[in-house]
Tab-separated table of C-alpha atoms in Angstrom:
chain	number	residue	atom	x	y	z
A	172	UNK	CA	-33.026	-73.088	12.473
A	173	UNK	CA	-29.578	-72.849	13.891
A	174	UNK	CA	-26.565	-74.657	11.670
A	175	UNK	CA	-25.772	-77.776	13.094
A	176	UNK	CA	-22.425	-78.032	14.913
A	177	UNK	CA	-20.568	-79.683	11.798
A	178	UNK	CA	-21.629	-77.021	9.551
A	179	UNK	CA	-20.151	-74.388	12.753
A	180	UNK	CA	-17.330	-75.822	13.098
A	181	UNK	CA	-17.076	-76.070	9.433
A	182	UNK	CA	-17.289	-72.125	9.115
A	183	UNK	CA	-15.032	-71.581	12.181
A	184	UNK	CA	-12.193	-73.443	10.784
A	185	UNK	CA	-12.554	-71.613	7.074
A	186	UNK	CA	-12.469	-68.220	9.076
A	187	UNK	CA	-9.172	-69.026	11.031
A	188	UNK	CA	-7.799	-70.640	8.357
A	189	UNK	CA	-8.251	-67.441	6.288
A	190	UNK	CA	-7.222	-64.919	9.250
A	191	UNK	CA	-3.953	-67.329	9.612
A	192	UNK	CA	-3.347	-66.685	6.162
A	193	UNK	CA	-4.068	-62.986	5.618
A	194	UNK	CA	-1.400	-62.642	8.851
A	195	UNK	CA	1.018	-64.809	7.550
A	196	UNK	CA	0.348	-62.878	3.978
A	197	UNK	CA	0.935	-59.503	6.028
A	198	UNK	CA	4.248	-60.708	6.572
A	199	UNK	CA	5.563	-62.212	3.557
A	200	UNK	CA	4.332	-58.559	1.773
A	201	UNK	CA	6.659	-56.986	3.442
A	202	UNK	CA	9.794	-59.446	3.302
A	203	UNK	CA	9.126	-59.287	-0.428
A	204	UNK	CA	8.887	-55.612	-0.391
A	205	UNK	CA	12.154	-55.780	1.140
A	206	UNK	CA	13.855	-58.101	-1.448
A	207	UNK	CA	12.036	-56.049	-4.031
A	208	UNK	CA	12.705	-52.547	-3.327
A	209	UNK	CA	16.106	-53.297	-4.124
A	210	UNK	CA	15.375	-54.348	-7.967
A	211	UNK	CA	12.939	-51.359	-8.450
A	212	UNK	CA	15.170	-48.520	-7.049
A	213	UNK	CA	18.617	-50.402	-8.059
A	214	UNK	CA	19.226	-47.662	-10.866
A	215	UNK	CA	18.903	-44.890	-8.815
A	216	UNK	CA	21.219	-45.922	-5.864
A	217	UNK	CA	24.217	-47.276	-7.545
A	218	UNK	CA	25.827	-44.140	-8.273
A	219	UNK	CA	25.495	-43.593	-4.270
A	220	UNK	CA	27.377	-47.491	-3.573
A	221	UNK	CA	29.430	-47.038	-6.811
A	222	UNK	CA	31.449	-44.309	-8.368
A	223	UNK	CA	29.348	-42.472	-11.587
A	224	UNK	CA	32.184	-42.977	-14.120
A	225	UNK	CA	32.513	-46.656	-13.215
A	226	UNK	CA	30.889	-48.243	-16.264
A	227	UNK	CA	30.254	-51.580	-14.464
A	228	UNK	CA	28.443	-50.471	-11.929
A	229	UNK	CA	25.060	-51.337	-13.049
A	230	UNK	CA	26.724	-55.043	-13.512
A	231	UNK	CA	28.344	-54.412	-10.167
A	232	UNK	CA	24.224	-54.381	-8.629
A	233	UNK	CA	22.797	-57.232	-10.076
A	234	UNK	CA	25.940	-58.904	-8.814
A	235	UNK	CA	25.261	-58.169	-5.251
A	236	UNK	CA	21.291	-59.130	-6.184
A	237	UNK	CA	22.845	-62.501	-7.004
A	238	UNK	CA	25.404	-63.853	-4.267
A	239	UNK	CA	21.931	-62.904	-2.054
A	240	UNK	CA	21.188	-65.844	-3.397
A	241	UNK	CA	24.217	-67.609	-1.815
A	242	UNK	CA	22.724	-66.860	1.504
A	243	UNK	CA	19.182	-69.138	0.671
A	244	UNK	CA	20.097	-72.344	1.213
A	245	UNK	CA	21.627	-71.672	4.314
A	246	UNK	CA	18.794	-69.545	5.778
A	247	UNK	CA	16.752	-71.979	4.583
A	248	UNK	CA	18.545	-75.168	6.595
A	249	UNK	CA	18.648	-72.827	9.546
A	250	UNK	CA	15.310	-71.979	9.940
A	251	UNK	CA	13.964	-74.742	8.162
A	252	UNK	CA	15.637	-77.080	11.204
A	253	UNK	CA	14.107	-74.084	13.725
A	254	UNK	CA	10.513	-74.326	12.379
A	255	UNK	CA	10.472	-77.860	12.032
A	256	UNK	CA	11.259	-78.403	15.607
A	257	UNK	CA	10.117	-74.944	17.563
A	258	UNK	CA	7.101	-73.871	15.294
A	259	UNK	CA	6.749	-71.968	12.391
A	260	UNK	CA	5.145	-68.703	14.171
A	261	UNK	CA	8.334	-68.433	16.254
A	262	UNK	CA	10.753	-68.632	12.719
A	263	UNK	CA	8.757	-66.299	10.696
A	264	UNK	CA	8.860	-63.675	13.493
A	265	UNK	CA	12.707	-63.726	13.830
A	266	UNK	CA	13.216	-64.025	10.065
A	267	UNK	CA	10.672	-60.309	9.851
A	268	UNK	CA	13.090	-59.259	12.279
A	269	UNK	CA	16.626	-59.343	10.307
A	270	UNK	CA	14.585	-58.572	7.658
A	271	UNK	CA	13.761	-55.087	9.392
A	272	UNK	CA	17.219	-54.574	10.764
A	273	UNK	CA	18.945	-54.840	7.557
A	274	UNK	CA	16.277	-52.175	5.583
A	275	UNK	CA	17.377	-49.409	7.902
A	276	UNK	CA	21.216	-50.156	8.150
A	277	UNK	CA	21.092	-49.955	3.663
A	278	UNK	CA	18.973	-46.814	4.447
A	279	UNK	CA	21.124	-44.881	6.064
A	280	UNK	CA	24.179	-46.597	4.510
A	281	UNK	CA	26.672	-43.504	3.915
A	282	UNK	CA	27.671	-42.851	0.021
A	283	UNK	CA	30.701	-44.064	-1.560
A	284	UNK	CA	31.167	-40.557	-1.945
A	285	UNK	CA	31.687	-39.998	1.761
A	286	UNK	CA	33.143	-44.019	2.954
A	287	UNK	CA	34.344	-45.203	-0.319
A	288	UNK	CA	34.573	-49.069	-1.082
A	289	UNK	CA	33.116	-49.559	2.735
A	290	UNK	CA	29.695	-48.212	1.624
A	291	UNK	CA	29.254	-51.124	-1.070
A	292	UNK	CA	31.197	-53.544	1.742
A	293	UNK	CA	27.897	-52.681	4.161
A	294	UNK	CA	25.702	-52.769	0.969
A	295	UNK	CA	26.837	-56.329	0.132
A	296	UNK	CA	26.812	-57.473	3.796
A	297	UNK	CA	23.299	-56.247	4.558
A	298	UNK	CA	21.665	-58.002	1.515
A	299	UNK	CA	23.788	-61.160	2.488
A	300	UNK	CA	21.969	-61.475	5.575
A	301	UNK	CA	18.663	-60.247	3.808
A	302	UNK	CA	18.953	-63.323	1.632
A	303	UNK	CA	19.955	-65.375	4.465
A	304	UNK	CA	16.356	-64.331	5.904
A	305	UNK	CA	14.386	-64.794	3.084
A	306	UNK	CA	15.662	-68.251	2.816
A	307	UNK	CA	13.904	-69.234	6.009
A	308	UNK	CA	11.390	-67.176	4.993
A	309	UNK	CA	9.832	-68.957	1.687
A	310	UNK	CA	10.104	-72.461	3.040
A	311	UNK	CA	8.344	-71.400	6.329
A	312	UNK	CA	6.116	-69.255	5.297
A	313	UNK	CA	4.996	-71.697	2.149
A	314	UNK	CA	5.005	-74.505	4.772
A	315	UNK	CA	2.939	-72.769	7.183
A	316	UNK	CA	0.346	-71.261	4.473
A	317	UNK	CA	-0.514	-74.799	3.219
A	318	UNK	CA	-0.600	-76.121	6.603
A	319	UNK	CA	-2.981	-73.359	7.875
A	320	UNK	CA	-5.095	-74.117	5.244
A	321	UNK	CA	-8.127	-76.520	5.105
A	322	UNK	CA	-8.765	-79.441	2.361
A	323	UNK	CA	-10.317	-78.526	-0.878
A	324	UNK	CA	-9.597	-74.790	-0.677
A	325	UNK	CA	-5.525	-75.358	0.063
A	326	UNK	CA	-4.715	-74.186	-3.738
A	327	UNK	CA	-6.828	-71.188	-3.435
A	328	UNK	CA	-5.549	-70.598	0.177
A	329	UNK	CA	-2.175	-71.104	-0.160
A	330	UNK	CA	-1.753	-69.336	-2.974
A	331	UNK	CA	-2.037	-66.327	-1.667
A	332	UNK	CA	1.564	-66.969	-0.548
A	333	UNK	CA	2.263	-65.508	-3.970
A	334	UNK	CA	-0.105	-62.845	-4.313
A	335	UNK	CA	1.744	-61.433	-1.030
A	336	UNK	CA	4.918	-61.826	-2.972
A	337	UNK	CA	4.383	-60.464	-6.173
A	338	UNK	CA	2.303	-57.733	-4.231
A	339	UNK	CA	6.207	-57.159	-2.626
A	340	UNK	CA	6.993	-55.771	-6.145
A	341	UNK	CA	3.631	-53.953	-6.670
A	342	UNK	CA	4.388	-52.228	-3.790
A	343	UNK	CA	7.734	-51.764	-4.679
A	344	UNK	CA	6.475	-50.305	-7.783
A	345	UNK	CA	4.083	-48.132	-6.525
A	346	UNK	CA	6.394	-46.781	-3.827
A	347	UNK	CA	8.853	-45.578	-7.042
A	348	UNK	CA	5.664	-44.132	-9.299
A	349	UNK	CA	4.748	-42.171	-5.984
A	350	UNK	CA	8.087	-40.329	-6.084
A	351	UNK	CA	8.346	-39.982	-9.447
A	352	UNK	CA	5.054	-38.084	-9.186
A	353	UNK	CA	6.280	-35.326	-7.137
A	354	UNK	CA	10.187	-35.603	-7.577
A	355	UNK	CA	12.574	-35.800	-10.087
A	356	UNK	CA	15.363	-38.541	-10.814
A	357	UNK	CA	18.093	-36.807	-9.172
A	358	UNK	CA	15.913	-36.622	-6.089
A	359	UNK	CA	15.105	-40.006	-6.138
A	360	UNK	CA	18.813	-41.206	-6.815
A	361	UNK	CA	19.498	-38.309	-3.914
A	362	UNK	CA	17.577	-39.491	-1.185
A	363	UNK	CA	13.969	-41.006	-2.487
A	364	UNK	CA	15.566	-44.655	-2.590
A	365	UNK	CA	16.712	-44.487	1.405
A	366	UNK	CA	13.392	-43.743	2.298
A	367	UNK	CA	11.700	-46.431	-0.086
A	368	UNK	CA	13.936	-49.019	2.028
A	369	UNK	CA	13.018	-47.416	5.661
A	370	UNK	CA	9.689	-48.001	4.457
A	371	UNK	CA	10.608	-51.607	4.258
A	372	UNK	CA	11.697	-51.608	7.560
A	373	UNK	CA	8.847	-49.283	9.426
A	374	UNK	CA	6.446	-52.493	7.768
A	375	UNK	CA	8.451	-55.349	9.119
A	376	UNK	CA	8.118	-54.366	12.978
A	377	UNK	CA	4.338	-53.623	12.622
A	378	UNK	CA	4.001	-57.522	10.787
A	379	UNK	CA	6.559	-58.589	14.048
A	380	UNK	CA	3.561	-58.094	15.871
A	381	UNK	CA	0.692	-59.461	13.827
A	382	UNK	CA	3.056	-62.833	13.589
A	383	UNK	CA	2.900	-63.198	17.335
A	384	UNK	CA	-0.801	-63.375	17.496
A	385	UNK	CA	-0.806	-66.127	14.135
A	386	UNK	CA	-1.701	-69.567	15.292
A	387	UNK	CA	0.782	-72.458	15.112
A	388	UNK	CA	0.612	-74.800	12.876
A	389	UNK	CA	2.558	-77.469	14.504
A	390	UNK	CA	0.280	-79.143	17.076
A	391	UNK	CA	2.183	-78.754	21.151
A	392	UNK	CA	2.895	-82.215	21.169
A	393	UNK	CA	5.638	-82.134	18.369
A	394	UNK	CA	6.958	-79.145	19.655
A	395	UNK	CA	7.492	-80.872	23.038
A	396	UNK	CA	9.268	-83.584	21.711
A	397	UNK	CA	11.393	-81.724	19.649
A	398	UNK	CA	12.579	-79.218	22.821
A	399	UNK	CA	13.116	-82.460	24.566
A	400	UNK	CA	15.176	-84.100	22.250
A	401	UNK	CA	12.772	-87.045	21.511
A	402	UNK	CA	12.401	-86.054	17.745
A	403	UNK	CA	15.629	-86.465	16.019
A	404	UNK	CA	14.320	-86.804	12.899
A	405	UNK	CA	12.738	-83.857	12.300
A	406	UNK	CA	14.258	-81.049	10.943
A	407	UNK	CA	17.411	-83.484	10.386
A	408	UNK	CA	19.752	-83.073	7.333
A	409	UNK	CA	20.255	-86.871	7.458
A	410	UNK	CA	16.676	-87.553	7.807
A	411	UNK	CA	16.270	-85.147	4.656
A	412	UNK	CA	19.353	-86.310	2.351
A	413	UNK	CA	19.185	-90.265	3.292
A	414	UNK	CA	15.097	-90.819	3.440
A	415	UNK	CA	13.601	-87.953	1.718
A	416	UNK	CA	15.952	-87.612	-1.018
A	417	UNK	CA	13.196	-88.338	-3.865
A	418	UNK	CA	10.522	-85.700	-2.866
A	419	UNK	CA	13.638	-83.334	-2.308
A	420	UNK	CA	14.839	-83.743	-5.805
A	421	UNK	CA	11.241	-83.629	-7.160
A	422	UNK	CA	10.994	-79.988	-5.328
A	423	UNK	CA	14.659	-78.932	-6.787
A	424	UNK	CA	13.177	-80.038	-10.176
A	425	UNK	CA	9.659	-78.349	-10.092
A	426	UNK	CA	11.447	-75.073	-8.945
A	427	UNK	CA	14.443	-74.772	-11.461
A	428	UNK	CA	12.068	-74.106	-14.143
A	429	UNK	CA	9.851	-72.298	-12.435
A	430	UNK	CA	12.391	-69.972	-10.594
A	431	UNK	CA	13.810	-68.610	-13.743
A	432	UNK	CA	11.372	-68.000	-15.156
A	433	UNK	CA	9.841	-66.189	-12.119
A	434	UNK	CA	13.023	-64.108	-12.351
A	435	UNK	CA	13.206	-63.677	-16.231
A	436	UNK	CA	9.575	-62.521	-16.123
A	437	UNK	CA	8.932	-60.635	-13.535
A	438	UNK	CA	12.521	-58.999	-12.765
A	439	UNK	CA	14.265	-58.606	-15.932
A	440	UNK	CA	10.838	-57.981	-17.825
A	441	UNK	CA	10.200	-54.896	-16.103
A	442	UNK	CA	13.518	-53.850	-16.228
A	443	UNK	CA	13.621	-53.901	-20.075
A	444	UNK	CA	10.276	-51.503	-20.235
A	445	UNK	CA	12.088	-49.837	-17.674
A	446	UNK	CA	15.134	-49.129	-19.922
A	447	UNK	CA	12.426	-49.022	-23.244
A	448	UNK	CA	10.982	-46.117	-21.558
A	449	UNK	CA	14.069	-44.703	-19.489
A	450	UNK	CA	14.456	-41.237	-22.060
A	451	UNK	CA	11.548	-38.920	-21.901
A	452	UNK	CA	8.863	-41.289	-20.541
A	453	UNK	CA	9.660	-42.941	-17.276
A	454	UNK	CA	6.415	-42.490	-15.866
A	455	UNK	CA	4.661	-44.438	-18.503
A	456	UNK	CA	7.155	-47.614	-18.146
A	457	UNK	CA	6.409	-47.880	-14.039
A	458	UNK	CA	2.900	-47.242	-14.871
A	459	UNK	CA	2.760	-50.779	-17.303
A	460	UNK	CA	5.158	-51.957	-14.868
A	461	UNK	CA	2.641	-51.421	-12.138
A	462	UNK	CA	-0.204	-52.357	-13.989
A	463	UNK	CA	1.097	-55.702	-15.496
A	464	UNK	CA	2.539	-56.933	-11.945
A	465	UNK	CA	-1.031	-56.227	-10.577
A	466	UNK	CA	-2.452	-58.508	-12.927
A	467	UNK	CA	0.152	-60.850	-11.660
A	468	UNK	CA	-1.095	-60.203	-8.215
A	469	UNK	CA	-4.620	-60.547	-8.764
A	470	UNK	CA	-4.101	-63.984	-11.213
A	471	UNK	CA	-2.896	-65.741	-7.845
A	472	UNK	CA	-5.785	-66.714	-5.973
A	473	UNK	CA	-7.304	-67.519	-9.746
A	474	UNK	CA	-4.668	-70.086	-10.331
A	475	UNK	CA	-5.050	-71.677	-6.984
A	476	UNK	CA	-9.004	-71.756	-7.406
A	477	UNK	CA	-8.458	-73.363	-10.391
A	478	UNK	CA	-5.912	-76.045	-9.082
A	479	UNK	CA	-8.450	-77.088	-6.196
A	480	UNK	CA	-10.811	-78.333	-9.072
A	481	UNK	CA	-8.231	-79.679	-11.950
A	482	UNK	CA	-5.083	-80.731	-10.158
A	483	UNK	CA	-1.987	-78.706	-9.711
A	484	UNK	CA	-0.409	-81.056	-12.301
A	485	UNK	CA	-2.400	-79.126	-15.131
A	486	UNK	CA	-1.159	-76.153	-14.176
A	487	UNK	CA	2.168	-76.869	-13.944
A	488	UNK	CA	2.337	-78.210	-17.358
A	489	UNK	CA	0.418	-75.348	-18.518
A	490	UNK	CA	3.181	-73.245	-17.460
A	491	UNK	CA	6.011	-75.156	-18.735
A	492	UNK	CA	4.740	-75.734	-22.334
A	493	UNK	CA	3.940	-71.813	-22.155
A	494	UNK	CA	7.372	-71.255	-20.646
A	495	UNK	CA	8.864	-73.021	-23.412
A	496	UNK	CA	7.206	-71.842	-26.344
A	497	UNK	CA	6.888	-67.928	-24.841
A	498	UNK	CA	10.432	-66.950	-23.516
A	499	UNK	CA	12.367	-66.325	-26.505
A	500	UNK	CA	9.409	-63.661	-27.682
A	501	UNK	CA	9.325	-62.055	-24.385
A	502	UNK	CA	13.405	-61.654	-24.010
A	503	UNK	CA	13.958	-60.787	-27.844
A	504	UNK	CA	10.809	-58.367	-28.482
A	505	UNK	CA	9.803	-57.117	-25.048
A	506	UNK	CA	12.899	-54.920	-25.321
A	507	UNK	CA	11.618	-53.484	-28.553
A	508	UNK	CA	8.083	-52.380	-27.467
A	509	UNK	CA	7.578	-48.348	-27.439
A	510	UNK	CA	4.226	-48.608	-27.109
A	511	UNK	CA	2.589	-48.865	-23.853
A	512	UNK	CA	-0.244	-51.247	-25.053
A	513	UNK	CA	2.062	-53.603	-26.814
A	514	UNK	CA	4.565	-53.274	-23.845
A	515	UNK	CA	2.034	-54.191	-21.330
A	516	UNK	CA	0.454	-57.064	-23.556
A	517	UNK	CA	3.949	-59.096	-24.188
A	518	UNK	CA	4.520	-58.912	-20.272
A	519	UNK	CA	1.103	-59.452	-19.404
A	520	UNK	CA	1.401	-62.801	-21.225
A	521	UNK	CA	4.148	-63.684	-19.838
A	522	UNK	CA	2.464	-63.522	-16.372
A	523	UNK	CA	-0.292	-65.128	-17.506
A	524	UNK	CA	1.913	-68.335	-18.139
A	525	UNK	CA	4.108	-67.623	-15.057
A	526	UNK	CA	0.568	-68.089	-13.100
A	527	UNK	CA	0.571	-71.626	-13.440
A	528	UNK	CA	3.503	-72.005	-11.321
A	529	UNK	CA	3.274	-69.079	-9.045
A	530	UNK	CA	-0.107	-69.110	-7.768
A	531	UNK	CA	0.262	-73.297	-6.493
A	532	UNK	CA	4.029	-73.941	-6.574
A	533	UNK	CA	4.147	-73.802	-2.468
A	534	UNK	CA	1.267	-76.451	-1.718
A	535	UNK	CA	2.774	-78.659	-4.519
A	536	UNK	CA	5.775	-78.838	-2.406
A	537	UNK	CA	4.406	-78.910	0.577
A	538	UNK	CA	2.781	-81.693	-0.160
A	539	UNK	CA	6.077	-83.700	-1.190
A	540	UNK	CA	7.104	-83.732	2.803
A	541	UNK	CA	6.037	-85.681	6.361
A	542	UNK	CA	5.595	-82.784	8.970
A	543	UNK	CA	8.242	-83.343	10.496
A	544	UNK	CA	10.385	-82.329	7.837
A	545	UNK	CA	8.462	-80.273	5.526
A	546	UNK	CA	9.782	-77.027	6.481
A	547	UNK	CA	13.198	-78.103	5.533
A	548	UNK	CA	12.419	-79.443	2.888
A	549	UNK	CA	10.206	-76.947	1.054
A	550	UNK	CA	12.988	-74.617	1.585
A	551	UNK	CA	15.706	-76.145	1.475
A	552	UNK	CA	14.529	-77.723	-2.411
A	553	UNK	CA	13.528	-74.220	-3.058
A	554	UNK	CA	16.183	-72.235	-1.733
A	555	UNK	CA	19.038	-74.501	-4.079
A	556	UNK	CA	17.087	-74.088	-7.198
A	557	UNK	CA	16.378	-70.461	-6.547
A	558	UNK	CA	19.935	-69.490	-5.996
A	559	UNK	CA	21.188	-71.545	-9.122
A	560	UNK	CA	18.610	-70.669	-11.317
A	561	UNK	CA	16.487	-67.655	-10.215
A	562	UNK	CA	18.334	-65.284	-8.492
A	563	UNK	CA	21.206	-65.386	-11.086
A	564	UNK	CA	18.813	-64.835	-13.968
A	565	UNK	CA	19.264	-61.066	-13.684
A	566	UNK	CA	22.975	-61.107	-13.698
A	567	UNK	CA	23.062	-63.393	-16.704
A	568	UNK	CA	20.681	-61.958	-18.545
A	569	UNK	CA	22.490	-58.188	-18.243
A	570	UNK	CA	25.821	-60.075	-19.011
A	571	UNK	CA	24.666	-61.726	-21.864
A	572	UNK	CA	23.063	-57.912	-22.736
A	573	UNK	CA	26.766	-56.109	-22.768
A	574	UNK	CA	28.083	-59.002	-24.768
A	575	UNK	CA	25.540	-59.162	-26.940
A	576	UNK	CA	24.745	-63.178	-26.164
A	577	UNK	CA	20.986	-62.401	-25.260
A	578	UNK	CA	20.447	-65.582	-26.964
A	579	UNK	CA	22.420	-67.924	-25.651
A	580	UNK	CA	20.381	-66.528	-22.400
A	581	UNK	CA	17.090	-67.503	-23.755
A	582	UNK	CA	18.683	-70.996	-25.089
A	583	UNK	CA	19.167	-71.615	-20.667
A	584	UNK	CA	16.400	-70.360	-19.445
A	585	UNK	CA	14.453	-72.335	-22.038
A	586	UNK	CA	16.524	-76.046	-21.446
A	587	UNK	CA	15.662	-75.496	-17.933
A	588	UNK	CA	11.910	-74.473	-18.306
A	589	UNK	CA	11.952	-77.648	-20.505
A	590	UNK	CA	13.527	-79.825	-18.006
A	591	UNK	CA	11.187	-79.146	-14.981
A	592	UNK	CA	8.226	-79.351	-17.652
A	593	UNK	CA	9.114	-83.154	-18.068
A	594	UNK	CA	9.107	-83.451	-13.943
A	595	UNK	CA	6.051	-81.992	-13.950
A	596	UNK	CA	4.436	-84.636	-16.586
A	597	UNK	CA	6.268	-87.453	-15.797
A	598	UNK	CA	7.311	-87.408	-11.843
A	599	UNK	CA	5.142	-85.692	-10.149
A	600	UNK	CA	2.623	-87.649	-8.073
A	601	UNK	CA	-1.352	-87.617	-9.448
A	602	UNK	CA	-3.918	-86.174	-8.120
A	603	UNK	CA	-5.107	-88.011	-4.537
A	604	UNK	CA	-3.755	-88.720	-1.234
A	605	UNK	CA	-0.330	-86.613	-0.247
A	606	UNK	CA	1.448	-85.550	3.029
A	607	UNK	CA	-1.202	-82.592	3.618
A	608	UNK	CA	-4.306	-84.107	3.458
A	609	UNK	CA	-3.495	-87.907	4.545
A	610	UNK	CA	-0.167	-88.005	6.304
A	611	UNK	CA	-1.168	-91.529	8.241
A	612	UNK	CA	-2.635	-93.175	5.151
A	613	UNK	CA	0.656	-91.791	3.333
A	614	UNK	CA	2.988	-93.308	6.424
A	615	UNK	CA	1.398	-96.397	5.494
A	616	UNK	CA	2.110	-96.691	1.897
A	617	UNK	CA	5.729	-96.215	2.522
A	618	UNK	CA	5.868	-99.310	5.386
């Protein structure tokens, strides 16, 4: 008996819905990887931006990793407004693209031995426009991943937005425990880290061309109107700021908590395993590095499964009464750990709370916004929280380190965990009807 033609078209939709995501996943692997490499290899290419007897170099890195961050809000208005009215396939392929470009220039970057000061000038520069990038890139990319995916599997779908991400930093990872397997530090801090970032940009032109063949989520319709100029609403900072102020402070609010401790986690944990086991064991803290962010990786698509059949709201508050209650022990005694097993099981926990943020955060906001404006929005909520919050996490955290104010680090990551916690209780809409699903019955409500 042949499958009747609801049931077909059923199955057809689930399969491009899932080939749409695993080539929109393709390409938000290797953006990540991008943004990543730079945190995994940053200790072995500052003495080659930086001069060896400057004691603030290492402070002079995580710097640079932050004002990136200064560049997301603006990438994420720019092609936020470009995806909203040209597509979202057509943003995400330019965004790869800089992306790309900017790998290679940092790989070949000349040392400060040989330009001086200009070699962290192009350093700086490069990672500005990097950042500027990735701005369009979370907002588009989360937009388009929720939007590509059908009802009642959009959590588990969508999250794979983050598996892609985190998988970024496995790959990272993995790149560095490959070289540390045949070379030695000096090698690495030599050479090893330039070709780590060509690698980053060798992956971005083969994902150029898998974006090109992705299907667009916006239908041709609202494309047309927006080349023609009948759609000035959408992707309009005055249609954001003046009638879609509330869902854009709800998507500042669910990120602020969730950003820093994406950051505190999953950046600065590794880091401190990486400095726990920096003497005569470096291969064993990349290998728990590795092995926890896997975990991380592989938790996504069971968070977003999950989500589909409880409600993102239980997740969220999962996360932020975990976040709350976990961060202090992971900052104060993660740095302590010499054991691999105990190492592995502090940070492992961590990611286990960080899940219930991670692996639905993008439909959640997603489903805050009107199509014509969700791309903007998504990003544009995220991108501001994210460059406040997350991306400065690092800096603070190794300033508060030298000082010797590590808790007065955990008492701000821990007010703002709390604070988005209370959004996520209090604000957030309930389960049922929301922009993805039921944008006409939702158009309704607000006449």
């Amino acid at each position: 008996m042949s499958a009747s033609p609801a049931v077909t078209s059923t199955q057809h939709n689930l399969r491009r819905s899932i080939s749409n995501t695993l080539k929109g996943s393709a390409g938000n692997l290797v953006e990540w990887y991008d943004v990543y490499v730079y945190s995994v290899f940053a200790t072995y290419f500052e003495t080659q931006f930086f001069s060896p007897d400057d004691k603030n170099a290492t402070l002079y890195v995580w710097a640079i990793f932050a004002m990136t961050f200064l560049m997301r809000p603006l990438g994420a208005w720019y092609f936020g407004r470009f995806a909203d009215r040209y597509g979202r396939r057509l943003a995400l392929t330019v965004s790869v693209t800089m992306m790309a470009a900017c790998s290679f220039i940092i790989a070949v970057t000349p040392s400060a031995a040989t330009i001086g000061a200009t070699a962290a000038v192009i350093l700086l520069l490069a990672r500005l426009v990097q950042g500027f990038a990735t701005g369009g890139e979370y907002g588009t990319s989360a937009t388009y991943m929720s939007e590509a995916a059908i009802p009642g599997r959009r959590g588990f779908l969508s999250s794979f937005h983050y598996v892609t991400l985190v998988g970024g930093h496995v790959l990272a990872q993995a790149v560095l425990l490959f070289m540390l397997s045949f070379f030695d530090k000096g090698a690495i801090s030599d050479w090893g880290w330039r070709v780590a970032f060509g690698l980053g940009g060798v992956g971005a032109i083969v994902v150029f061309w898998l974006r090109r063949t992705m299907d667009e989520s916006l239908s041709p319709e609202q494309i047309a109107k927006a080349r023609e100029g009948k759609a000035q609403q959408t992707g309009s900072l005055r249609e954001l700021f003046v009638n879609q102020w509330r869902p854009l402070l709800l998507c500042f609010l669910v990120t602020a908590g969730g950003t820093i401790a994406f950051y505190t986690y999953s950046v600065t944990g590794p880091k401190m395993i990486q400095s726990a086991f920096s003497g005569g064991d470096v291969m064993t803290g990349t290998i728990i590095n590795l092995a926890a962010l896997i975990v991380l990786m592989v938790m996504q698509p069971v968070g977003g499964w999950l989500s589909d059949i409880v409600g993102r709201k239980s997740l969220l508050v999962f996360f932020g009464i975990g976040g709350v209650l976990y961060t202090w022990y992971l900052v104060q005694y993660l740095p302590q750990q010499t054991h691999w097993a105990s190492a592995f099981l502090v940070l492992t926990v961590g990611f286990v709370i960080l899940t219930g943020y991670t692996s639905i955060n993008a439909v959640v906001k997603a489903e805050l916004f009107p199509t014509h404006i969700r791309a903007l929005g998504v990003g544009l909520g995220y991108a501001l929280a994210n460059s406040a919050f997350g991306g400065t996490a690092p800096l603070f955290y190794q300033a508060a380190l030298k000082s010797d104010h590590v808790s007065t680090f955990v008492i701000y990551a821990t007010v703002m965990m709390f604070i988005s916690l209370i959004v996520y209780a209090f604000f957030l809409p309930k389960q049922g009807d929301n922009w993805l699903d039921n944008e006409q019955g939702m158009t309704n409500k607000m006449r």
